[in-house]
Amino acid sequence: MAEKIQAVKGMNDLLPPESAAWEWFDEQVRRVMRAHGYQFVRTPIVEPTALFVRGLGEVTDIVEKEMYSFEDSMNGDKLTLRPEGTAGVVRAITEHNFLYEGGRRLWYAGPMFRHERPQKGRYRQFHQVGVEVLGFPGPDVDVEIILLLRALWRALGLSVGEGCDVRLEINSLGEPSERQAHRAALIAHFEQHADLLDADAKRRLHSNPLRILDTKNPAMQGVVESAPKLIDFLGEASLAHFAQLKAALDAAGLPYRVNPRLVRGMDYYNLTVFEWVTERLGAQGTVCGGGRYDGLVEQLGGKPTPGVGFGIGVERVMLLLAEAGALPAAPVPDAYAIVPDAAALPRVLATLDALRSEGVSVLLHPLGKEGAASMKSQFKKADASGARFALIFGADELANDRVGVKPLRAGEGAAQSTQPLDGVAAWAGLLRG
């Protein structure tokens, strides 16, 4: 026997019944996006490596040690499996001059790839749903996408706010010049306490000191807490943008925490940054992160264009939904078709097609090579399928151009009836419930 081939470590299969929960999640996302007027966009999984080096920053963890990059053996191009979605969307709208007619509200969904240690809720192939809004500079759009997320959490059955399933944290990163002043102050502070820094912090000290603030090392919490706060370096315009954001969130009745240590892992962010976090998943508590990136379009070769967006970690949201008991029950067919004899299949299939066109889901029992199966075994399979009704295409029923309809579940009634084969529309509602 040939040796089994297994999936790549950290890249997981999705099989029923779990896949049904993902389908339901996708449906909720599409419904919320449509309600807010957002349009779907799809970009390639493979992009030029330079896109992410330029867009994310050479000294970010993603670029330094997490990207799946390779050289195309056919032409020598340097390519990368996308580690996040924003850079690809910005590349697409720039390449196709997609902002010619004004701003855009876009969303995407799909797999991303990062080479990191697989753990619960954090995998090498993971999935994101994201939004990118381009061409609108005001904090009103920042609030819009945050409230869109509130609508999504509610559609998924999650409670929102302090002490609930998810809560909002916000911060402002200011503008690049303000961050530069804060960066210099951070470096000076951490240099004065170099003996307290771990190896990772020392590596980042002169390349990306802002990321030190995001450390999870308990031994460094004191030196981080005493570090200069970015908000003390913000100018009048940045403070006004942040104040308007908070005022709009207050007006919408959405509670939030201002977290001065909240940063994002990519270099392109400015002004508003936010995260939706949960206490239910331990260390993997961030389920969504986003913010404003007004310089990224120009950085990637386009005209100066403001932008703001977010990315949702779907695996983490699915874990949260399971933990919160918010996942729906796995779907079951409305009916299970029992066919004692393959000779009846032409009439059976025509009837099932008519039922499905009326919105009834029907599972047909396979008859196998023999072209027949016992009624007892078929009823057993019908019951195991979870279907609410059995459709019995027996010889007596078909001789009278009818089909037997037998309830299989409590609450559906106990009486078996027969229905006409040529009048499906009149009784399909009985099966849909």
PDB file of N, CA and C in Angstrom, residues 314-398:
ATOM      1  N   VAL A 314     -10.604  34.671  10.620  1.00  0.00           N
ATOM      2  CA  VAL A 314     -11.812  33.842  10.607  1.00  0.00           C
ATOM      3  C   VAL A 314     -11.674  32.656  11.559  1.00  0.00           C
ATOM      4  N   GLU A 315     -10.498  32.012  11.578  1.00  0.00           N
ATOM      5  CA  GLU A 315     -10.331  30.860  12.479  1.00  0.00           C
ATOM      6  C   GLU A 315     -10.608  31.247  13.929  1.00  0.00           C
ATOM      7  N   ARG A 316     -10.101  32.415  14.330  1.00  0.00           N
ATOM      8  CA  ARG A 316     -10.325  32.849  15.708  1.00  0.00           C
ATOM      9  C   ARG A 316     -11.794  33.167  15.960  1.00  0.00           C
ATOM     10  N   VAL A 317     -12.455  33.773  14.997  1.00  0.00           N
ATOM     11  CA  VAL A 317     -13.877  34.060  15.164  1.00  0.00           C
ATOM     12  C   VAL A 317     -14.674  32.774  15.284  1.00  0.00           C
ATOM     13  N   MET A 318     -14.313  31.756  14.500  1.00  0.00           N
ATOM     14  CA  MET A 318     -15.030  30.485  14.595  1.00  0.00           C
ATOM     15  C   MET A 318     -14.823  29.839  15.961  1.00  0.00           C
ATOM     16  N   LEU A 319     -13.596  29.938  16.507  1.00  0.00           N
ATOM     17  CA  LEU A 319     -13.345  29.438  17.861  1.00  0.00           C
ATOM     18  C   LEU A 319     -14.184  30.206  18.876  1.00  0.00           C
ATOM     19  N   LEU A 320     -14.262  31.525  18.701  1.00  0.00           N
ATOM     20  CA  LEU A 320     -15.041  32.358  19.617  1.00  0.00           C
ATOM     21  C   LEU A 320     -16.515  32.004  19.546  1.00  0.00           C
ATOM     22  N   LEU A 321     -17.029  31.800  18.340  1.00  0.00           N
ATOM     23  CA  LEU A 321     -18.433  31.439  18.184  1.00  0.00           C
ATOM     24  C   LEU A 321     -18.740  30.111  18.876  1.00  0.00           C
ATOM     25  N   ALA A 322     -17.817  29.153  18.744  1.00  0.00           N
ATOM     26  CA  ALA A 322     -18.017  27.864  19.416  1.00  0.00           C
ATOM     27  C   ALA A 322     -17.983  28.039  20.930  1.00  0.00           C
ATOM     28  N   GLU A 323     -17.031  28.843  21.419  1.00  0.00           N
ATOM     29  CA  GLU A 323     -16.895  29.071  22.854  1.00  0.00           C
ATOM     30  C   GLU A 323     -18.120  29.785  23.416  1.00  0.00           C
ATOM     31  N   ALA A 324     -18.683  30.699  22.617  1.00  0.00           N
ATOM     32  CA  ALA A 324     -19.846  31.469  23.068  1.00  0.00           C
ATOM     33  C   ALA A 324     -21.163  30.739  22.836  1.00  0.00           C
ATOM     34  N   GLY A 325     -21.109  29.558  22.224  1.00  0.00           N
ATOM     35  CA  GLY A 325     -22.329  28.813  21.927  1.00  0.00           C
ATOM     36  C   GLY A 325     -23.194  29.487  20.879  1.00  0.00           C
ATOM     37  N   ALA A 326     -22.549  30.223  19.958  1.00  0.00           N
ATOM     38  CA  ALA A 326     -23.294  30.985  18.960  1.00  0.00           C
ATOM     39  C   ALA A 326     -23.362  30.310  17.600  1.00  0.00           C
ATOM     40  N   LEU A 327     -22.710  29.161  17.447  1.00  0.00           N
ATOM     41  CA  LEU A 327     -22.741  28.487  16.154  1.00  0.00           C
ATOM     42  C   LEU A 327     -24.097  27.835  15.920  1.00  0.00           C
ATOM     43  N   PRO A 328     -24.626  27.918  14.708  1.00  0.00           N
ATOM     44  CA  PRO A 328     -25.906  27.264  14.426  1.00  0.00           C
ATOM     45  C   PRO A 328     -25.738  25.750  14.336  1.00  0.00           C
ATOM     46  N   ALA A 329     -26.835  25.048  14.493  1.00  0.00           N
ATOM     47  CA  ALA A 329     -26.795  23.594  14.310  1.00  0.00           C
ATOM     48  C   ALA A 329     -26.464  23.274  12.860  1.00  0.00           C
ATOM     49  N   ALA A 330     -25.800  22.142  12.652  1.00  0.00           N
ATOM     50  CA  ALA A 330     -25.457  21.733  11.286  1.00  0.00           C
ATOM     51  C   ALA A 330     -26.743  21.546  10.479  1.00  0.00           C
ATOM     52  N   PRO A 331     -26.765  22.004   9.245  1.00  0.00           N
ATOM     53  CA  PRO A 331     -27.991  21.890   8.443  1.00  0.00           C
ATOM     54  C   PRO A 331     -28.305  20.441   8.103  1.00  0.00           C
ATOM     55  N   VAL A 332     -29.571  20.139   7.990  1.00  0.00           N
ATOM     56  CA  VAL A 332     -30.020  18.798   7.606  1.00  0.00           C
ATOM     57  C   VAL A 332     -30.996  18.951   6.442  1.00  0.00           C
ATOM     58  N   PRO A 333     -31.159  17.910   5.636  1.00  0.00           N
ATOM     59  CA  PRO A 333     -32.118  18.006   4.519  1.00  0.00           C
ATOM     60  C   PRO A 333     -33.549  18.098   5.029  1.00  0.00           C
ATOM     61  N   ASP A 334     -34.385  18.724   4.227  1.00  0.00           N
ATOM     62  CA  ASP A 334     -35.811  18.750   4.569  1.00  0.00           C
ATOM     63  C   ASP A 334     -36.419  17.356   4.447  1.00  0.00           C
ATOM     64  N   ALA A 335     -35.956  16.615   3.450  1.00  0.00           N
ATOM     65  CA  ALA A 335     -36.578  15.313   3.176  1.00  0.00           C
ATOM     66  C   ALA A 335     -35.533  14.314   2.685  1.00  0.00           C
ATOM     67  N   TYR A 336     -35.858  13.038   2.855  1.00  0.00           N
ATOM     68  CA  TYR A 336     -35.004  11.937   2.409  1.00  0.00           C
ATOM     69  C   TYR A 336     -35.856  11.057   1.506  1.00  0.00           C
ATOM     70  N   ALA A 337     -35.388  10.852   0.278  1.00  0.00           N
ATOM     71  CA  ALA A 337     -36.174  10.096  -0.698  1.00  0.00           C
ATOM     72  C   ALA A 337     -35.870   8.607  -0.613  1.00  0.00           C
ATOM     73  N   ILE A 338     -36.902   7.806  -0.382  1.00  0.00           N
ATOM     74  CA  ILE A 338     -36.788   6.349  -0.281  1.00  0.00           C
ATOM     75  C   ILE A 338     -37.346   5.737  -1.568  1.00  0.00           C
ATOM     76  N   VAL A 339     -36.483   4.988  -2.252  1.00  0.00           N
ATOM     77  CA  VAL A 339     -36.821   4.435  -3.568  1.00  0.00           C
ATOM     78  C   VAL A 339     -36.527   2.932  -3.550  1.00  0.00           C
ATOM     79  N   PRO A 340     -37.523   2.081  -3.407  1.00  0.00           N
ATOM     80  CA  PRO A 340     -37.267   0.644  -3.334  1.00  0.00           C
ATOM     81  C   PRO A 340     -36.725   0.036  -4.619  1.00  0.00           C
ATOM     82  N   ASP A 341     -37.005   0.635  -5.768  1.00  0.00           N
ATOM     83  CA  ASP A 341     -36.658   0.012  -7.042  1.00  0.00           C
ATOM     84  C   ASP A 341     -36.109   1.071  -8.005  1.00  0.00           C
ATOM     85  N   ALA A 342     -34.960   0.773  -8.621  1.00  0.00           N
ATOM     86  CA  ALA A 342     -34.334   1.719  -9.545  1.00  0.00           C
ATOM     87  C   ALA A 342     -35.213   2.008 -10.763  1.00  0.00           C
ATOM     88  N   ALA A 343     -36.142   1.133 -11.083  1.00  0.00           N
ATOM     89  CA  ALA A 343     -37.017   1.370 -12.229  1.00  0.00           C
ATOM     90  C   ALA A 343     -37.848   2.633 -12.047  1.00  0.00           C
ATOM     91  N   ALA A 344     -38.020   3.046 -10.784  1.00  0.00           N
ATOM     92  CA  ALA A 344     -38.827   4.235 -10.512  1.00  0.00           C
ATOM     93  C   ALA A 344     -38.016   5.528 -10.618  1.00  0.00           C
ATOM     94  N   LEU A 345     -36.709   5.415 -10.808  1.00  0.00           N
ATOM     95  CA  LEU A 345     -35.846   6.598 -10.743  1.00  0.00           C
ATOM     96  C   LEU A 345     -36.239   7.734 -11.692  1.00  0.00           C
ATOM     97  N   PRO A 346     -36.617   7.480 -12.951  1.00  0.00           N
ATOM     98  CA  PRO A 346     -36.982   8.615 -13.822  1.00  0.00           C
ATOM     99  C   PRO A 346     -38.072   9.500 -13.224  1.00  0.00           C
ATOM    100  N   ARG A 347     -39.111   8.898 -12.686  1.00  0.00           N
ATOM    101  CA  ARG A 347     -40.203   9.682 -12.106  1.00  0.00           C
ATOM    102  C   ARG A 347     -39.753  10.311 -10.776  1.00  0.00           C
ATOM    103  N   VAL A 348     -38.942   9.586 -10.024  1.00  0.00           N
ATOM    104  CA  VAL A 348     -38.441  10.105  -8.745  1.00  0.00           C
ATOM    105  C   VAL A 348     -37.581  11.347  -8.983  1.00  0.00           C
ATOM    106  N   LEU A 349     -36.633  11.255  -9.912  1.00  0.00           N
ATOM    107  CA  LEU A 349     -35.711  12.365 -10.154  1.00  0.00           C
ATOM    108  C   LEU A 349     -36.450  13.601 -10.649  1.00  0.00           C
ATOM    109  N   ALA A 350     -37.484  13.388 -11.486  1.00  0.00           N
ATOM    110  CA  ALA A 350     -38.269  14.529 -11.967  1.00  0.00           C
ATOM    111  C   ALA A 350     -38.981  15.220 -10.804  1.00  0.00           C
ATOM    112  N   THR A 351     -39.510  14.422  -9.878  1.00  0.00           N
ATOM    113  CA  THR A 351     -40.205  14.988  -8.720  1.00  0.00           C
ATOM    114  C   THR A 351     -39.228  15.734  -7.809  1.00  0.00           C
ATOM    115  N   LEU A 352     -38.051  15.143  -7.591  1.00  0.00           N
ATOM    116  CA  LEU A 352     -37.065  15.788  -6.718  1.00  0.00           C
ATOM    117  C   LEU A 352     -36.567  17.098  -7.329  1.00  0.00           C
ATOM    118  N   ASP A 353     -36.394  17.126  -8.646  1.00  0.00           N
ATOM    119  CA  ASP A 353     -36.001  18.374  -9.305  1.00  0.00           C
ATOM    120  C   ASP A 353     -37.049  19.456  -9.066  1.00  0.00           C
ATOM    121  N   ALA A 354     -38.317  19.068  -9.180  1.00  0.00           N
ATOM    122  CA  ALA A 354     -39.394  20.036  -8.971  1.00  0.00           C
ATOM    123  C   ALA A 354     -39.403  20.543  -7.525  1.00  0.00           C
ATOM    124  N   LEU A 355     -39.177  19.631  -6.569  1.00  0.00           N
ATOM    125  CA  LEU A 355     -39.131  20.028  -5.160  1.00  0.00           C
ATOM    126  C   LEU A 355     -37.968  20.988  -4.898  1.00  0.00           C
ATOM    127  N   ARG A 356     -36.798  20.670  -5.451  1.00  0.00           N
ATOM    128  CA  ARG A 356     -35.623  21.522  -5.220  1.00  0.00           C
ATOM    129  C   ARG A 356     -35.823  22.902  -5.828  1.00  0.00           C
ATOM    130  N   SER A 357     -36.529  22.971  -6.955  1.00  0.00           N
ATOM    131  CA  SER A 357     -36.801  24.276  -7.552  1.00  0.00           C
ATOM    132  C   SER A 357     -37.744  25.092  -6.684  1.00  0.00           C
ATOM    133  N   GLU A 358     -38.459  24.431  -5.772  1.00  0.00           N
ATOM    134  CA  GLU A 358     -39.350  25.108  -4.828  1.00  0.00           C
ATOM    135  C   GLU A 358     -38.645  25.417  -3.508  1.00  0.00           C
ATOM    136  N   GLY A 359     -37.342  25.161  -3.459  1.00  0.00           N
ATOM    137  CA  GLY A 359     -36.578  25.487  -2.251  1.00  0.00           C
ATOM    138  C   GLY A 359     -36.529  24.395  -1.214  1.00  0.00           C
ATOM    139  N   VAL A 360     -36.893  23.162  -1.584  1.00  0.00           N
ATOM    140  CA  VAL A 360     -36.845  22.030  -0.656  1.00  0.00           C
ATOM    141  C   VAL A 360     -35.529  21.287  -0.861  1.00  0.00           C
ATOM    142  N   SER A 361     -34.808  21.010   0.224  1.00  0.00           N
ATOM    143  CA  SER A 361     -33.581  20.214   0.109  1.00  0.00           C
ATOM    144  C   SER A 361     -33.925  18.739   0.325  1.00  0.00           C
ATOM    145  N   VAL A 362     -33.497  17.914  -0.621  1.00  0.00           N
ATOM    146  CA  VAL A 362     -33.841  16.492  -0.585  1.00  0.00           C
ATOM    147  C   VAL A 362     -32.593  15.661  -0.816  1.00  0.00           C
ATOM    148  N   LEU A 363     -32.407  14.646   0.005  1.00  0.00           N
ATOM    149  CA  LEU A 363     -31.307  13.700  -0.148  1.00  0.00           C
ATOM    150  C   LEU A 363     -31.868  12.394  -0.706  1.00  0.00           C
ATOM    151  N   LEU A 364     -31.273  11.893  -1.782  1.00  0.00           N
ATOM    152  CA  LEU A 364     -31.741  10.661  -2.435  1.00  0.00           C
ATOM    153  C   LEU A 364     -30.906   9.488  -1.959  1.00  0.00           C
ATOM    154  N   HIS A 365     -31.575   8.429  -1.548  1.00  0.00           N
ATOM    155  CA  HIS A 365     -30.854   7.233  -1.097  1.00  0.00           C
ATOM    156  C   HIS A 365     -30.153   6.559  -2.282  1.00  0.00           C
ATOM    157  N   PRO A 366     -28.851   6.238  -2.138  1.00  0.00           N
ATOM    158  CA  PRO A 366     -28.144   5.536  -3.227  1.00  0.00           C
ATOM    159  C   PRO A 366     -28.556   4.065  -3.271  1.00  0.00           C
ATOM    160  N   LEU A 367     -28.840   3.568  -4.451  1.00  0.00           N
ATOM    161  CA  LEU A 367     -29.313   2.192  -4.591  1.00  0.00           C
ATOM    162  C   LEU A 367     -28.201   1.197  -4.863  1.00  0.00           C
ATOM    163  N   GLY A 368     -27.009   1.673  -5.194  1.00  0.00           N
ATOM    164  CA  GLY A 368     -25.880   0.765  -5.404  1.00  0.00           C
ATOM    165  C   GLY A 368     -25.967  -0.003  -6.700  1.00  0.00           C
ATOM    166  N   LYS A 369     -25.065  -0.955  -6.860  1.00  0.00           N
ATOM    167  CA  LYS A 369     -24.980  -1.725  -8.095  1.00  0.00           C
ATOM    168  C   LYS A 369     -26.215  -2.577  -8.321  1.00  0.00           C
ATOM    169  N   GLU A 370     -26.830  -3.041  -7.227  1.00  0.00           N
ATOM    170  CA  GLU A 370     -27.984  -3.923  -7.372  1.00  0.00           C
ATOM    171  C   GLU A 370     -29.240  -3.179  -7.828  1.00  0.00           C
ATOM    172  N   GLY A 371     -29.253  -1.858  -7.667  1.00  0.00           N
ATOM    173  CA  GLY A 371     -30.405  -1.074  -8.086  1.00  0.00           C
ATOM    174  C   GLY A 371     -31.587  -1.195  -7.160  1.00  0.00           C
ATOM    175  N   ALA A 372     -31.349  -1.658  -5.916  1.00  0.00           N
ATOM    176  CA  ALA A 372     -32.437  -1.799  -4.952  1.00  0.00           C
ATOM    177  C   ALA A 372     -31.846  -1.800  -3.556  1.00  0.00           C
ATOM    178  N   ALA A 373     -32.652  -1.430  -2.575  1.00  0.00           N
ATOM    179  CA  ALA A 373     -32.249  -1.472  -1.171  1.00  0.00           C
ATOM    180  C   ALA A 373     -33.499  -1.675  -0.342  1.00  0.00           C
ATOM    181  N   SER A 374     -33.358  -2.354   0.788  1.00  0.00           N
ATOM    182  CA  SER A 374     -34.528  -2.668   1.606  1.00  0.00           C
ATOM    183  C   SER A 374     -35.120  -1.386   2.198  1.00  0.00           C
ATOM    184  N   MET A 375     -36.440  -1.396   2.393  1.00  0.00           N
ATOM    185  CA  MET A 375     -37.115  -0.250   2.988  1.00  0.00           C
ATOM    186  C   MET A 375     -36.582   0.003   4.394  1.00  0.00           C
ATOM    187  N   LYS A 376     -36.281  -1.061   5.132  1.00  0.00           N
ATOM    188  CA  LYS A 376     -35.811  -0.917   6.503  1.00  0.00           C
ATOM    189  C   LYS A 376     -34.486  -0.158   6.545  1.00  0.00           C
ATOM    190  N   SER A 377     -33.553  -0.535   5.678  1.00  0.00           N
ATOM    191  CA  SER A 377     -32.248   0.122   5.674  1.00  0.00           C
ATOM    192  C   SER A 377     -32.375   1.575   5.216  1.00  0.00           C
ATOM    193  N   GLN A 378     -33.297   1.819   4.284  1.00  0.00           N
ATOM    194  CA  GLN A 378     -33.480   3.181   3.808  1.00  0.00           C
ATOM    195  C   GLN A 378     -34.109   4.067   4.884  1.00  0.00           C
ATOM    196  N   PHE A 379     -35.065   3.527   5.608  1.00  0.00           N
ATOM    197  CA  PHE A 379     -35.647   4.313   6.702  1.00  0.00           C
ATOM    198  C   PHE A 379     -34.617   4.587   7.793  1.00  0.00           C
ATOM    199  N   LYS A 380     -33.725   3.651   8.015  1.00  0.00           N
ATOM    200  CA  LYS A 380     -32.669   3.852   9.006  1.00  0.00           C
ATOM    201  C   LYS A 380     -31.752   4.997   8.579  1.00  0.00           C
ATOM    202  N   LYS A 381     -31.386   5.024   7.300  1.00  0.00           N
ATOM    203  CA  LYS A 381     -30.554   6.104   6.778  1.00  0.00           C
ATOM    204  C   LYS A 381     -31.304   7.434   6.801  1.00  0.00           C
ATOM    205  N   ALA A 382     -32.583   7.390   6.505  1.00  0.00           N
ATOM    206  CA  ALA A 382     -33.385   8.606   6.525  1.00  0.00           C
ATOM    207  C   ALA A 382     -33.394   9.220   7.918  1.00  0.00           C
ATOM    208  N   ASP A 383     -33.569   8.382   8.924  1.00  0.00           N
ATOM    209  CA  ASP A 383     -33.584   8.876  10.294  1.00  0.00           C
ATOM    210  C   ASP A 383     -32.221   9.448  10.682  1.00  0.00           C
ATOM    211  N   ALA A 384     -31.143   8.775  10.301  1.00  0.00           N
ATOM    212  CA  ALA A 384     -29.788   9.234  10.634  1.00  0.00           C
ATOM    213  C   ALA A 384     -29.427  10.531   9.929  1.00  0.00           C
ATOM    214  N   SER A 385     -30.066  10.813   8.801  1.00  0.00           N
ATOM    215  CA  SER A 385     -29.738  12.020   8.043  1.00  0.00           C
ATOM    216  C   SER A 385     -30.195  13.295   8.735  1.00  0.00           C
ATOM    217  N   GLY A 386     -31.121  13.149   9.680  1.00  0.00           N
ATOM    218  CA  GLY A 386     -31.688  14.325  10.331  1.00  0.00           C
ATOM    219  C   GLY A 386     -32.853  14.933   9.598  1.00  0.00           C
ATOM    220  N   ALA A 387     -33.226  14.377   8.456  1.00  0.00           N
ATOM    221  CA  ALA A 387     -34.333  14.916   7.671  1.00  0.00           C
ATOM    222  C   ALA A 387     -35.629  14.919   8.466  1.00  0.00           C
ATOM    223  N   ARG A 388     -36.480  15.888   8.179  1.00  0.00           N
ATOM    224  CA  ARG A 388     -37.758  15.994   8.882  1.00  0.00           C
ATOM    225  C   ARG A 388     -38.815  15.063   8.306  1.00  0.00           C
ATOM    226  N   PHE A 389     -38.669  14.710   7.010  1.00  0.00           N
ATOM    227  CA  PHE A 389     -39.667  13.858   6.352  1.00  0.00           C
ATOM    228  C   PHE A 389     -38.977  12.806   5.499  1.00  0.00           C
ATOM    229  N   ALA A 390     -39.635  11.684   5.365  1.00  0.00           N
ATOM    230  CA  ALA A 390     -39.245  10.678   4.380  1.00  0.00           C
ATOM    231  C   ALA A 390     -40.240  10.742   3.228  1.00  0.00           C
ATOM    232  N   LEU A 391     -39.702  10.711   1.999  1.00  0.00           N
ATOM    233  CA  LEU A 391     -40.550  10.644   0.802  1.00  0.00           C
ATOM    234  C   LEU A 391     -40.492   9.211   0.284  1.00  0.00           C
ATOM    235  N   ILE A 392     -41.621   8.545   0.232  1.00  0.00           N
ATOM    236  CA  ILE A 392     -41.670   7.120  -0.094  1.00  0.00           C
ATOM    237  C   ILE A 392     -42.219   6.950  -1.516  1.00  0.00           C
ATOM    238  N   PHE A 393     -41.315   6.534  -2.402  1.00  0.00           N
ATOM    239  CA  PHE A 393     -41.704   6.307  -3.794  1.00  0.00           C
ATOM    240  C   PHE A 393     -41.896   4.807  -4.018  1.00  0.00           C
ATOM    241  N   GLY A 394     -42.874   4.223  -3.304  1.00  0.00           N
ATOM    242  CA  GLY A 394     -43.153   2.799  -3.427  1.00  0.00           C
ATOM    243  C   GLY A 394     -44.005   2.492  -4.654  1.00  0.00           C
ATOM    244  N   ALA A 395     -44.123   1.219  -4.952  1.00  0.00           N
ATOM    245  CA  ALA A 395     -44.883   0.798  -6.141  1.00  0.00           C
ATOM    246  C   ALA A 395     -46.346   1.222  -6.044  1.00  0.00           C
ATOM    247  N   ASP A 396     -46.949   1.052  -4.852  1.00  0.00           N
ATOM    248  CA  ASP A 396     -48.360   1.418  -4.694  1.00  0.00           C
ATOM    249  C   ASP A 396     -48.559   2.920  -4.882  1.00  0.00           C
ATOM    250  N   GLU A 397     -47.654   3.733  -4.298  1.00  0.00           N
ATOM    251  CA  GLU A 397     -47.774   5.191  -4.429  1.00  0.00           C
ATOM    252  C   GLU A 397     -47.628   5.616  -5.892  1.00  0.00           C
ATOM    253  N   LEU A 398     -46.609   5.082  -6.576  1.00  0.00           N
ATOM    254  CA  LEU A 398     -46.360   5.493  -7.950  1.00  0.00           C
ATOM    255  C   LEU A 398     -47.475   5.031  -8.893  1.00  0.00           C
TER     256      LEU A 398
END
